[in-house]
PDB file of N, CA and C in Angstrom:
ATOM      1  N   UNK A  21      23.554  -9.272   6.107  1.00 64.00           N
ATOM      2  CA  UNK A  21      23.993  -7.944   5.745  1.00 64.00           C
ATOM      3  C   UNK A  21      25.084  -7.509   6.691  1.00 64.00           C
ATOM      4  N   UNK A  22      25.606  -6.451   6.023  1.00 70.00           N
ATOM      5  CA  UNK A  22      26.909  -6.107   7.457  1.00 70.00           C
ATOM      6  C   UNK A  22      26.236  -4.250   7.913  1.00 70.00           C
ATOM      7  N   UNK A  23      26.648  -4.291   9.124  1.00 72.00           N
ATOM      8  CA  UNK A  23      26.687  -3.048   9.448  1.00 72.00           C
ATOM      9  C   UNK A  23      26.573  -1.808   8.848  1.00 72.00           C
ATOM     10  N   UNK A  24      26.219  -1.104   9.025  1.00 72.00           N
ATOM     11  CA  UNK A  24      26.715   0.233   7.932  1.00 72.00           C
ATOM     12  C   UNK A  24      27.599   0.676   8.663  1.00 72.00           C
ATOM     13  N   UNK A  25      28.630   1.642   8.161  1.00 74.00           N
ATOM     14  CA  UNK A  25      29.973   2.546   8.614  1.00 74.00           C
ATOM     15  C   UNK A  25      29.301   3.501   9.598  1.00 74.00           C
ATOM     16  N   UNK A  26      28.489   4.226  10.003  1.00 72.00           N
ATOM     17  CA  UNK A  26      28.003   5.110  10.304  1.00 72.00           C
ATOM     18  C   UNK A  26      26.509   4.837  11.275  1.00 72.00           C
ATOM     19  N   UNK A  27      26.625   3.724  12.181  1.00 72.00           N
ATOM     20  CA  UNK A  27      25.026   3.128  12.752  1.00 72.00           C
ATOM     21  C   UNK A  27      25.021   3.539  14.155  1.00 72.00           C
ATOM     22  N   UNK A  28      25.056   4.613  14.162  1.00 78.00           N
ATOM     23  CA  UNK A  28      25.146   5.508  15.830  1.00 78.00           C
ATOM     24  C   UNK A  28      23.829   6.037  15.938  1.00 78.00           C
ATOM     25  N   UNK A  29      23.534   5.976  15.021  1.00 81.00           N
ATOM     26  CA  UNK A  29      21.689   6.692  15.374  1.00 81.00           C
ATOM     27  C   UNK A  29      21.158   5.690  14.438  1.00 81.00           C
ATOM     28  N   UNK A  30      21.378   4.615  14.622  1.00 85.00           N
ATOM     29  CA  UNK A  30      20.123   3.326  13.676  1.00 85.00           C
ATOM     30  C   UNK A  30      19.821   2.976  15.477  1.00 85.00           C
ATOM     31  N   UNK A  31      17.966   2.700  15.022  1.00 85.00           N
ATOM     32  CA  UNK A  31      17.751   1.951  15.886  1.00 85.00           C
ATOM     33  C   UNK A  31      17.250   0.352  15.583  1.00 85.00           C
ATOM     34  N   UNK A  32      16.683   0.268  14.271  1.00 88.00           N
ATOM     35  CA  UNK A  32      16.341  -0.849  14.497  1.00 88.00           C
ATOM     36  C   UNK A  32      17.034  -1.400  12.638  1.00 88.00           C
ATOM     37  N   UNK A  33      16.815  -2.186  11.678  1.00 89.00           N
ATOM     38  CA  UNK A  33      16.724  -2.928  10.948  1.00 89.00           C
ATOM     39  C   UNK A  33      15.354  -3.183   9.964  1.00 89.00           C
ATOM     40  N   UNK A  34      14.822  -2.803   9.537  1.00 90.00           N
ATOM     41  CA  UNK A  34      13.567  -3.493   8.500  1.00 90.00           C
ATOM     42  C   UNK A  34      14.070  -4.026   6.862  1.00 90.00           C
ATOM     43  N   UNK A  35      13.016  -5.482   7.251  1.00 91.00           N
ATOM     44  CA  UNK A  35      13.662  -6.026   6.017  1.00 91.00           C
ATOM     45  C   UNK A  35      11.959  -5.920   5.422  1.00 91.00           C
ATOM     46  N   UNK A  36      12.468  -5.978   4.049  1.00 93.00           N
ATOM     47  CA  UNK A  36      10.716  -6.512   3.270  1.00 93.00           C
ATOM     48  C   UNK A  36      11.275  -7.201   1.709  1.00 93.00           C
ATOM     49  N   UNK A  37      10.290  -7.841   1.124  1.00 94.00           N
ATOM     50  CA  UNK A  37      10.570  -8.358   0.178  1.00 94.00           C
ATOM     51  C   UNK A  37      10.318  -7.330  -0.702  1.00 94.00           C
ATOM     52  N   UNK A  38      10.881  -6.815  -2.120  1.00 96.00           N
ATOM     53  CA  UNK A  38       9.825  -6.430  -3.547  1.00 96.00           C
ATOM     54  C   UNK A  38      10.136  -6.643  -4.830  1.00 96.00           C
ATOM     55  N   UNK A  39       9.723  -6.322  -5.919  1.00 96.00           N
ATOM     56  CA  UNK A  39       9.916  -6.122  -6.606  1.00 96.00           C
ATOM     57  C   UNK A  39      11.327  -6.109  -8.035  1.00 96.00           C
ATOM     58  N   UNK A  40      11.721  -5.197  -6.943  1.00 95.00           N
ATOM     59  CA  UNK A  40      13.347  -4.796  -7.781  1.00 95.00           C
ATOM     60  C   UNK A  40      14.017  -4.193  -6.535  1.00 95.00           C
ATOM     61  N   UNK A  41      15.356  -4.189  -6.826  1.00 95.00           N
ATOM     62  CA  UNK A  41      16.460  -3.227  -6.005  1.00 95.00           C
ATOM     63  C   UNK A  41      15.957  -2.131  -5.536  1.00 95.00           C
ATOM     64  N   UNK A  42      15.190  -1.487  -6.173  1.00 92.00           N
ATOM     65  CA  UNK A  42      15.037   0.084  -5.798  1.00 92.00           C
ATOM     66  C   UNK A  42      13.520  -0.015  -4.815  1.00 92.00           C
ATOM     67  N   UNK A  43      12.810  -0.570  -4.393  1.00 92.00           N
ATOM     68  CA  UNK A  43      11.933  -1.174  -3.374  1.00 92.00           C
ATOM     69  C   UNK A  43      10.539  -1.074  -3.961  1.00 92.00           C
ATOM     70  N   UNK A  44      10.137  -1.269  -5.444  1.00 94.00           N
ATOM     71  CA  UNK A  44       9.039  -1.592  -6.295  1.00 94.00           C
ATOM     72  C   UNK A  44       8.218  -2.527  -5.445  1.00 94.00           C
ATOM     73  N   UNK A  45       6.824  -1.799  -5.080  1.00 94.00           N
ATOM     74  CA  UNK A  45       5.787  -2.638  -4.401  1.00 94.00           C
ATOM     75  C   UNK A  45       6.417  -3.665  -3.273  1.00 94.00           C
ATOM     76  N   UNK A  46       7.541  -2.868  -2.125  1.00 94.00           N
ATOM     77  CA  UNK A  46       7.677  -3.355  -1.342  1.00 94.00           C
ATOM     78  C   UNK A  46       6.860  -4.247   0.025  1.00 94.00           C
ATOM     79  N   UNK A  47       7.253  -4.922   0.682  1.00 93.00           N
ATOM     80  CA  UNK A  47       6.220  -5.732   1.475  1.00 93.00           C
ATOM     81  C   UNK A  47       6.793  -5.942   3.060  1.00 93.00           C
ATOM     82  N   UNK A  48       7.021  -5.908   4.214  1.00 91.00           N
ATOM     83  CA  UNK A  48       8.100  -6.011   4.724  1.00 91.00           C
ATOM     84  C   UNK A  48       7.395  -7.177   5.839  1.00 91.00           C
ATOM     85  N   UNK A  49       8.778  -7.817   5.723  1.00 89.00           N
ATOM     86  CA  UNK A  49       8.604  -9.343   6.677  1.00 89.00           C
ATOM     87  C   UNK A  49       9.319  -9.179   7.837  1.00 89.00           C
ATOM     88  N   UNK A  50       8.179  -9.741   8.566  1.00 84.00           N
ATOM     89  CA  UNK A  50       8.431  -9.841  10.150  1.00 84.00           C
ATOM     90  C   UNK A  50       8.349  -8.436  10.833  1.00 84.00           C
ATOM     91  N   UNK A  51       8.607  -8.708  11.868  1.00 84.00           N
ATOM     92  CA  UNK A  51       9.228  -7.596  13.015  1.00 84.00           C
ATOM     93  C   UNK A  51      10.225  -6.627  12.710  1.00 84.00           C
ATOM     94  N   UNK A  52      10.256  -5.780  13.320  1.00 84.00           N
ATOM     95  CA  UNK A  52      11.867  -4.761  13.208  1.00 84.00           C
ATOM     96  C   UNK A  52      12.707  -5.950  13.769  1.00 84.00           C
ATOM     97  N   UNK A  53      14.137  -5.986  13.496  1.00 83.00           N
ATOM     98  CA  UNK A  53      15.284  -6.722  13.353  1.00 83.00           C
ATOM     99  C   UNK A  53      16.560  -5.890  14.339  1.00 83.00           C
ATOM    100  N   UNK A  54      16.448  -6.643  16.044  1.00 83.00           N
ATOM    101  CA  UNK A  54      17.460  -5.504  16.561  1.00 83.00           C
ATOM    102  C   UNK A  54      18.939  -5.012  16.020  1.00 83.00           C
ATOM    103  N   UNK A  55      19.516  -4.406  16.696  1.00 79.00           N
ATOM    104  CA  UNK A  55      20.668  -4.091  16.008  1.00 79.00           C
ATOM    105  C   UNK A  55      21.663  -4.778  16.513  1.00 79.00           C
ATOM    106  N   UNK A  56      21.445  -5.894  17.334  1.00 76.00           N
ATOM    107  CA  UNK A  56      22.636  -7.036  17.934  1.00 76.00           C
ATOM    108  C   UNK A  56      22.552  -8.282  16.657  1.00 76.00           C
ATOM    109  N   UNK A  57      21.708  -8.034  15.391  1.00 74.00           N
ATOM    110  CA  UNK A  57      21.802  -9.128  14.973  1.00 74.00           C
ATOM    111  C   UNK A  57      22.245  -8.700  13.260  1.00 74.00           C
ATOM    112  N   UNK A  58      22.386  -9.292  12.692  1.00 68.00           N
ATOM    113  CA  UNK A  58      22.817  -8.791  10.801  1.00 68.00           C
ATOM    114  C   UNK A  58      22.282  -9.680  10.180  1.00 68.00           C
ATOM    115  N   UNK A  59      21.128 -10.472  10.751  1.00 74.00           N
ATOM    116  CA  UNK A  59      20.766 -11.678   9.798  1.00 74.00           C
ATOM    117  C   UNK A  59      19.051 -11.848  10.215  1.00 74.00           C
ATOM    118  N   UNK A  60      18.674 -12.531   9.658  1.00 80.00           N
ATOM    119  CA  UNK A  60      16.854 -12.804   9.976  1.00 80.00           C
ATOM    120  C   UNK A  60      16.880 -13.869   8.537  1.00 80.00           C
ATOM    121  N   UNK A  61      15.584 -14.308   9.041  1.00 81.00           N
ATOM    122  CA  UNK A  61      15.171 -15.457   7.823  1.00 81.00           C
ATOM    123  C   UNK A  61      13.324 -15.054   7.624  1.00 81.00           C
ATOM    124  N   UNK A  62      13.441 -15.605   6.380  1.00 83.00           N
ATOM    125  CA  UNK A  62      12.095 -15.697   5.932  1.00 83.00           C
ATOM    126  C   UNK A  62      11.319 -16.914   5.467  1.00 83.00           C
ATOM    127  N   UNK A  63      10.057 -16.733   6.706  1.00 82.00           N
ATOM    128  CA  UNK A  63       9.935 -17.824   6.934  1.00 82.00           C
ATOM    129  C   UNK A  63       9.010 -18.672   6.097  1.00 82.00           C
ATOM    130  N   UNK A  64       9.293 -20.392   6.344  1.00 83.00           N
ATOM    131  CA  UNK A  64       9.498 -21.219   4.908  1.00 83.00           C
ATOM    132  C   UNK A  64       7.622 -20.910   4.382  1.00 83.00           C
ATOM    133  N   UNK A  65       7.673 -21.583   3.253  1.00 83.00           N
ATOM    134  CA  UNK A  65       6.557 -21.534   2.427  1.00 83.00           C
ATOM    135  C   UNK A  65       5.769 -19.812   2.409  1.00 83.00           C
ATOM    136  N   UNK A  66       7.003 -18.695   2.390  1.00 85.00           N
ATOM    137  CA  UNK A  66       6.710 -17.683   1.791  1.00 85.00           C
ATOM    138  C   UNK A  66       6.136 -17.350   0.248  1.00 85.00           C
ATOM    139  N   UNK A  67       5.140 -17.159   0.527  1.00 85.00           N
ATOM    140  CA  UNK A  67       4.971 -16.506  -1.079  1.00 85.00           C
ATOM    141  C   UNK A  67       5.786 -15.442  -1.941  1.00 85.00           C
ATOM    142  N   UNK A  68       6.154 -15.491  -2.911  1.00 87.00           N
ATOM    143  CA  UNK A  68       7.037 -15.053  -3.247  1.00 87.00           C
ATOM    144  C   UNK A  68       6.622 -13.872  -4.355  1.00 87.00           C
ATOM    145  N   UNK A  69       5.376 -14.469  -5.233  1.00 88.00           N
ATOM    146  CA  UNK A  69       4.600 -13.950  -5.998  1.00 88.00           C
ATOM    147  C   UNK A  69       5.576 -13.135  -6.681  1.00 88.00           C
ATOM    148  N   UNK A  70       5.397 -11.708  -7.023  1.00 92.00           N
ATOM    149  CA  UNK A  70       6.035 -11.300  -7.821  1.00 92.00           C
ATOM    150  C   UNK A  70       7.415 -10.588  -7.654  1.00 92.00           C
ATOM    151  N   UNK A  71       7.758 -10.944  -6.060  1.00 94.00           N
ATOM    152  CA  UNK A  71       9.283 -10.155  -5.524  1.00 94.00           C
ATOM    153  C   UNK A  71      10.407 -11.176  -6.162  1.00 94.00           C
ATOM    154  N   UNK A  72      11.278 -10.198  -6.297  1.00 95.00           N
ATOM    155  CA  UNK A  72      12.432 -10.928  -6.700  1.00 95.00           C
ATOM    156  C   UNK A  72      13.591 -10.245  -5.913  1.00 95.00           C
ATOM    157  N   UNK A  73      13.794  -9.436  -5.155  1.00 95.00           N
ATOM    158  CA  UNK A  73      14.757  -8.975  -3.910  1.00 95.00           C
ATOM    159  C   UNK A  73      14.319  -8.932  -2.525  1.00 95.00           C
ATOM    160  N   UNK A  74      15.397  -9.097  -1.533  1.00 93.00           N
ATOM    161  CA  UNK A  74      14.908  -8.831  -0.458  1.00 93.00           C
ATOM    162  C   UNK A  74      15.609  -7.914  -0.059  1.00 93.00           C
ATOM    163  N   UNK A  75      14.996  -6.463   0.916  1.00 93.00           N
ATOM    164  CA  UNK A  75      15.641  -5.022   1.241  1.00 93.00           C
ATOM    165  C   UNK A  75      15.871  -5.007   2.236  1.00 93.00           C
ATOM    166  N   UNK A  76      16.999  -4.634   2.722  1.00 91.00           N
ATOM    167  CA  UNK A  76      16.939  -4.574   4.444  1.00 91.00           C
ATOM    168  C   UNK A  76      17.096  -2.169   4.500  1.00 91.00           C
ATOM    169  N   UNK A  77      16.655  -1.934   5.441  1.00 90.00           N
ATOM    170  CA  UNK A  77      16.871  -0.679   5.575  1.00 90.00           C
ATOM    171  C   UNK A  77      16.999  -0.229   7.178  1.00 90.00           C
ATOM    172  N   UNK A  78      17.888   0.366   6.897  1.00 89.00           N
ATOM    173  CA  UNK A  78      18.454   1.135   8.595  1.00 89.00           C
ATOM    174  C   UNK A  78      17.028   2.127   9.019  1.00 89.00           C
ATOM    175  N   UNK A  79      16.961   2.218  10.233  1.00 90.00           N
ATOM    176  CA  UNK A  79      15.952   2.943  10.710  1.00 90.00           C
ATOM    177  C   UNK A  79      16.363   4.049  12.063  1.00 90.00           C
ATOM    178  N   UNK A  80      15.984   5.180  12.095  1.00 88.00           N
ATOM    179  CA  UNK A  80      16.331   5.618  13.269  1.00 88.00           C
ATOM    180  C   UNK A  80      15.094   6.405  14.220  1.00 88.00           C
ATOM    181  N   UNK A  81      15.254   7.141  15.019  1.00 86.00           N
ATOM    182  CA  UNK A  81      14.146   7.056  15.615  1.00 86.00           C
ATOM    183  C   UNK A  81      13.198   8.029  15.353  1.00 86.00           C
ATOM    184  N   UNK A  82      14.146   8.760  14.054  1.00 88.00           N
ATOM    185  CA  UNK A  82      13.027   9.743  13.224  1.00 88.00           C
ATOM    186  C   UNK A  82      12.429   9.043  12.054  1.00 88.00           C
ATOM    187  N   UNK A  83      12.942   7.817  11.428  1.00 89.00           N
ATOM    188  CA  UNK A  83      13.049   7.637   9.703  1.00 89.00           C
ATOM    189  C   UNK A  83      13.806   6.808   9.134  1.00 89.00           C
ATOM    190  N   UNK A  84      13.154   6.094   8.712  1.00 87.00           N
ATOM    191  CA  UNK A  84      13.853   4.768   7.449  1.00 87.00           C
ATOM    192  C   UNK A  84      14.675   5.973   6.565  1.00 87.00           C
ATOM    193  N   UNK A  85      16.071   4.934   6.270  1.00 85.00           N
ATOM    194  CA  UNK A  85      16.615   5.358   4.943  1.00 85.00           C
ATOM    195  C   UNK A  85      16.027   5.568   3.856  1.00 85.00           C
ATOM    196  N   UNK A  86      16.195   6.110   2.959  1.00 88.00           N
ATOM    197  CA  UNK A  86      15.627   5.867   1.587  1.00 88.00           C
ATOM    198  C   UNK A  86      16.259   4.802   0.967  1.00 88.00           C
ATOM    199  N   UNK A  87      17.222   4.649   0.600  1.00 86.00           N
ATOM    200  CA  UNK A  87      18.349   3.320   0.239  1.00 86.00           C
ATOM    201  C   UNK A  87      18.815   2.372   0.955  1.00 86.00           C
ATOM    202  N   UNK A  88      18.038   1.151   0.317  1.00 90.00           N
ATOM    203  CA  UNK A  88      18.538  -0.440   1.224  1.00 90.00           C
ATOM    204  C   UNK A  88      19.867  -0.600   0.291  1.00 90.00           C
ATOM    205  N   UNK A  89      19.620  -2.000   1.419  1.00 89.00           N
ATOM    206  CA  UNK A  89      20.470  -2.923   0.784  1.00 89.00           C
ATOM    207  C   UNK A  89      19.654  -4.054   0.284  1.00 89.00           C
ATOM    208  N   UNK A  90      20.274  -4.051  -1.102  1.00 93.00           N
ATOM    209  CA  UNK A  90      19.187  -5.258  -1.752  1.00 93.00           C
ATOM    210  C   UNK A  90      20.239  -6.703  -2.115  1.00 93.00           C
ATOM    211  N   UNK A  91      19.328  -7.502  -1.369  1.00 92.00           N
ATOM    212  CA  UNK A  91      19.169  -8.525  -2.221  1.00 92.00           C
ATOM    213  C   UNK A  91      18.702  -9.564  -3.106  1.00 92.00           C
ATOM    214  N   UNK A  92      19.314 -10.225  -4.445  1.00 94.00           N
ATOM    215  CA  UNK A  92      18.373 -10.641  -5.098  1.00 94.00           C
ATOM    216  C   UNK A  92      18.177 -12.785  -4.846  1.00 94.00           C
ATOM    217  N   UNK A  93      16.732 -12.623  -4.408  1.00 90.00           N
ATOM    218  CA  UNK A  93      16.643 -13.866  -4.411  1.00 90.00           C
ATOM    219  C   UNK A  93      16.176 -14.884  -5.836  1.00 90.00           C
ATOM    220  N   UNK A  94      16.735 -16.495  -5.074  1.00 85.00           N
ATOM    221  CA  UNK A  94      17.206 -17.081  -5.928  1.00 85.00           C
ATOM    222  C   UNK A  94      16.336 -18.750  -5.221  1.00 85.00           C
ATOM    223  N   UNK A  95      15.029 -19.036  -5.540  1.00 77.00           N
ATOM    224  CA  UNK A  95      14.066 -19.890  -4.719  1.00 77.00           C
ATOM    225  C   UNK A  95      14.297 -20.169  -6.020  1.00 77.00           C
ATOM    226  N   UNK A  96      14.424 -21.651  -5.771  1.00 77.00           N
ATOM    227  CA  UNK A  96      14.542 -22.929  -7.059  1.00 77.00           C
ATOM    228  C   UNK A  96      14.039 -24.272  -6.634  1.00 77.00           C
ATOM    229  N   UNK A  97      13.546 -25.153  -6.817  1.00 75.00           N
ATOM    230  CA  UNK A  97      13.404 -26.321  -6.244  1.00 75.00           C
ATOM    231  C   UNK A  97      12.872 -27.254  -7.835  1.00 75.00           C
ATOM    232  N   UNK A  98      13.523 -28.563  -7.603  1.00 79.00           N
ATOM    233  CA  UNK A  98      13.088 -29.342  -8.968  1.00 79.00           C
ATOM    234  C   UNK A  98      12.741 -30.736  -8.158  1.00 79.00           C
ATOM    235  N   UNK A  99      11.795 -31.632  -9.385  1.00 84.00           N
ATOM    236  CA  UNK A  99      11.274 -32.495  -8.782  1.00 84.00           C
ATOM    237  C   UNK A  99      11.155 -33.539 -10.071  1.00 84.00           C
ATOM    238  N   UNK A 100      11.245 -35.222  -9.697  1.00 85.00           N
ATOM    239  CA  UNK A 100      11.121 -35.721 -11.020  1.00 85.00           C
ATOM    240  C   UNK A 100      10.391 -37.008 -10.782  1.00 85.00           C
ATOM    241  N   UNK A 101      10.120 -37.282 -11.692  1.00 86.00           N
ATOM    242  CA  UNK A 101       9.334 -38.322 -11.694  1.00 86.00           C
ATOM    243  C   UNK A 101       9.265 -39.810 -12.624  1.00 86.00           C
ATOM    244  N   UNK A 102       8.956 -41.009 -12.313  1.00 85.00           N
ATOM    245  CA  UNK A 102       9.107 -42.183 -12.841  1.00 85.00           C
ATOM    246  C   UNK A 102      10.096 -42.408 -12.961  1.00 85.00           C
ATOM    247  N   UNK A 103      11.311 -42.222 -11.886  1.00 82.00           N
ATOM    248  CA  UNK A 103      12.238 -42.719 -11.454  1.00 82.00           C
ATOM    249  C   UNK A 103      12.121 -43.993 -11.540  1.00 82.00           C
ATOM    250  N   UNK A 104      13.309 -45.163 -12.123  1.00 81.00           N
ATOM    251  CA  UNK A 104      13.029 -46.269 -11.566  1.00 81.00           C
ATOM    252  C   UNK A 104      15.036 -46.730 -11.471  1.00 81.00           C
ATOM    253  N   UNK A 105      14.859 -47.574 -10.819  1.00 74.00           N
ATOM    254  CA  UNK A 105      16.201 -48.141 -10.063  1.00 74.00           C
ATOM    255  C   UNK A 105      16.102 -49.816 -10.701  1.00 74.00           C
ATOM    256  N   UNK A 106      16.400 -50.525 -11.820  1.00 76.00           N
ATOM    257  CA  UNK A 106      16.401 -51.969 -11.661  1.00 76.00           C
ATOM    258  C   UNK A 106      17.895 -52.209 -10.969  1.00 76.00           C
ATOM    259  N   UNK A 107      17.613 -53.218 -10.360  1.00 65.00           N
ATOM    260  CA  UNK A 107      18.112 -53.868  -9.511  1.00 65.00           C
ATOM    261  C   UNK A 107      18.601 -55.533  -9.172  1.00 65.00           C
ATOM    262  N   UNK A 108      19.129 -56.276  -9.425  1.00 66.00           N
ATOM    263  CA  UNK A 108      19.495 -57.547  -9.475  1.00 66.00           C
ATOM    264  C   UNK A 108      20.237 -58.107  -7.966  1.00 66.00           C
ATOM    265  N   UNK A 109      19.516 -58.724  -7.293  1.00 65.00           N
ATOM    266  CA  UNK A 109      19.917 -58.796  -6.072  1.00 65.00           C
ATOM    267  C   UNK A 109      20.877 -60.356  -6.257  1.00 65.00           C
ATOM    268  N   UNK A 110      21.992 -59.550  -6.528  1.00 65.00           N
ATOM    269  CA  UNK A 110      23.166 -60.439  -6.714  1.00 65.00           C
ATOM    270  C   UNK A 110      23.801 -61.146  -5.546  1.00 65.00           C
ATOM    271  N   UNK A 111      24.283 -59.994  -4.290  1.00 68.00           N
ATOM    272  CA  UNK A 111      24.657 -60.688  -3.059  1.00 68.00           C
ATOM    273  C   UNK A 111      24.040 -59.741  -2.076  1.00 68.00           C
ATOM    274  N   UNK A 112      23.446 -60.530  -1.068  1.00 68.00           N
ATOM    275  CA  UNK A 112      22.695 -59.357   0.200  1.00 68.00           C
ATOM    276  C   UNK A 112      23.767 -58.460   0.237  1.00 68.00           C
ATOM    277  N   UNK A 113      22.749 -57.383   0.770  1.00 70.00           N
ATOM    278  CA  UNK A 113      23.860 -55.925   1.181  1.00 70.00           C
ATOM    279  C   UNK A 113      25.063 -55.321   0.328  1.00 70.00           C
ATOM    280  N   UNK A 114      24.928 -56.079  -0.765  1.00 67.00           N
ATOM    281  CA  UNK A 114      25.560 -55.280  -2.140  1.00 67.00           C
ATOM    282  C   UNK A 114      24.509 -54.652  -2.885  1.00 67.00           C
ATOM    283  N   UNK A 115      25.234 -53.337  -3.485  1.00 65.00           N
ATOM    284  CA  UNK A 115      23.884 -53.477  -4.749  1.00 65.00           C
ATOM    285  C   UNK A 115      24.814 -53.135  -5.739  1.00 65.00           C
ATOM    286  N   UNK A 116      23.474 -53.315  -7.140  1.00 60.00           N
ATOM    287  CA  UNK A 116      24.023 -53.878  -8.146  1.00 60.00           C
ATOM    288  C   UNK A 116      22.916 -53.528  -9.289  1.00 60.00           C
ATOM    289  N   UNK A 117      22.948 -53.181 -10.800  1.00 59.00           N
ATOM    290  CA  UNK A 117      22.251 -53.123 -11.621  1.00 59.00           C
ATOM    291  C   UNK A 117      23.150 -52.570 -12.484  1.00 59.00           C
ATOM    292  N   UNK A 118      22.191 -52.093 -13.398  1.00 55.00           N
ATOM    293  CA  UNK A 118      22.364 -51.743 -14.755  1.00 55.00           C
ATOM    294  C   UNK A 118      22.355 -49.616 -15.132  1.00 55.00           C
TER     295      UNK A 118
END
């Protein structure tokens, strides 16, 4: 995320996963996020269940924003199976098939 124009009274960063853009059954991951940094990760084999954005929101030392910044995630992974490779071992350390 970048900065906001105006972060003179942010103190910290909160991110959470939810729902939608607008912070539907939000969840929030990790720690507060200092303000020397614009980035954080979420860490692997998160459940994802039914979020489909992740929110970051400015905080100050009275009060979260009402309005993040959303983003929408995009977890994909494919996998296949009965792969096969024939192979004709024509000359070592070449390969070769069909």
């Amino acid at each position: 995320w970048s900065e906001p124009a105006y972060a003179d009274r942010t103190v910290v960063y909160n991110m959470y996963l939810a729902e939608d853009a607008s912070g539907a059954g939000r969840s929030q991951v990790g720690l507060d996020v200092s303000l020397d940094s614009n980035g954080s990760s979420i860490p692997p084999e998160t459940s994802l269940s039914n979020f489909t954005h992740v929110l970051v929101y400015t905080k100050s030392s009275l009060v979260e924003q009402t309005t993040p910044t959303a983003f929408a995630v995009f977890d994909t992974h494919a996998s296949i199976s009965n792969l096969e490779f024939p192979d004709l071992d024509l000359d070592a350390g070449d390969i070769g098939g069909a």
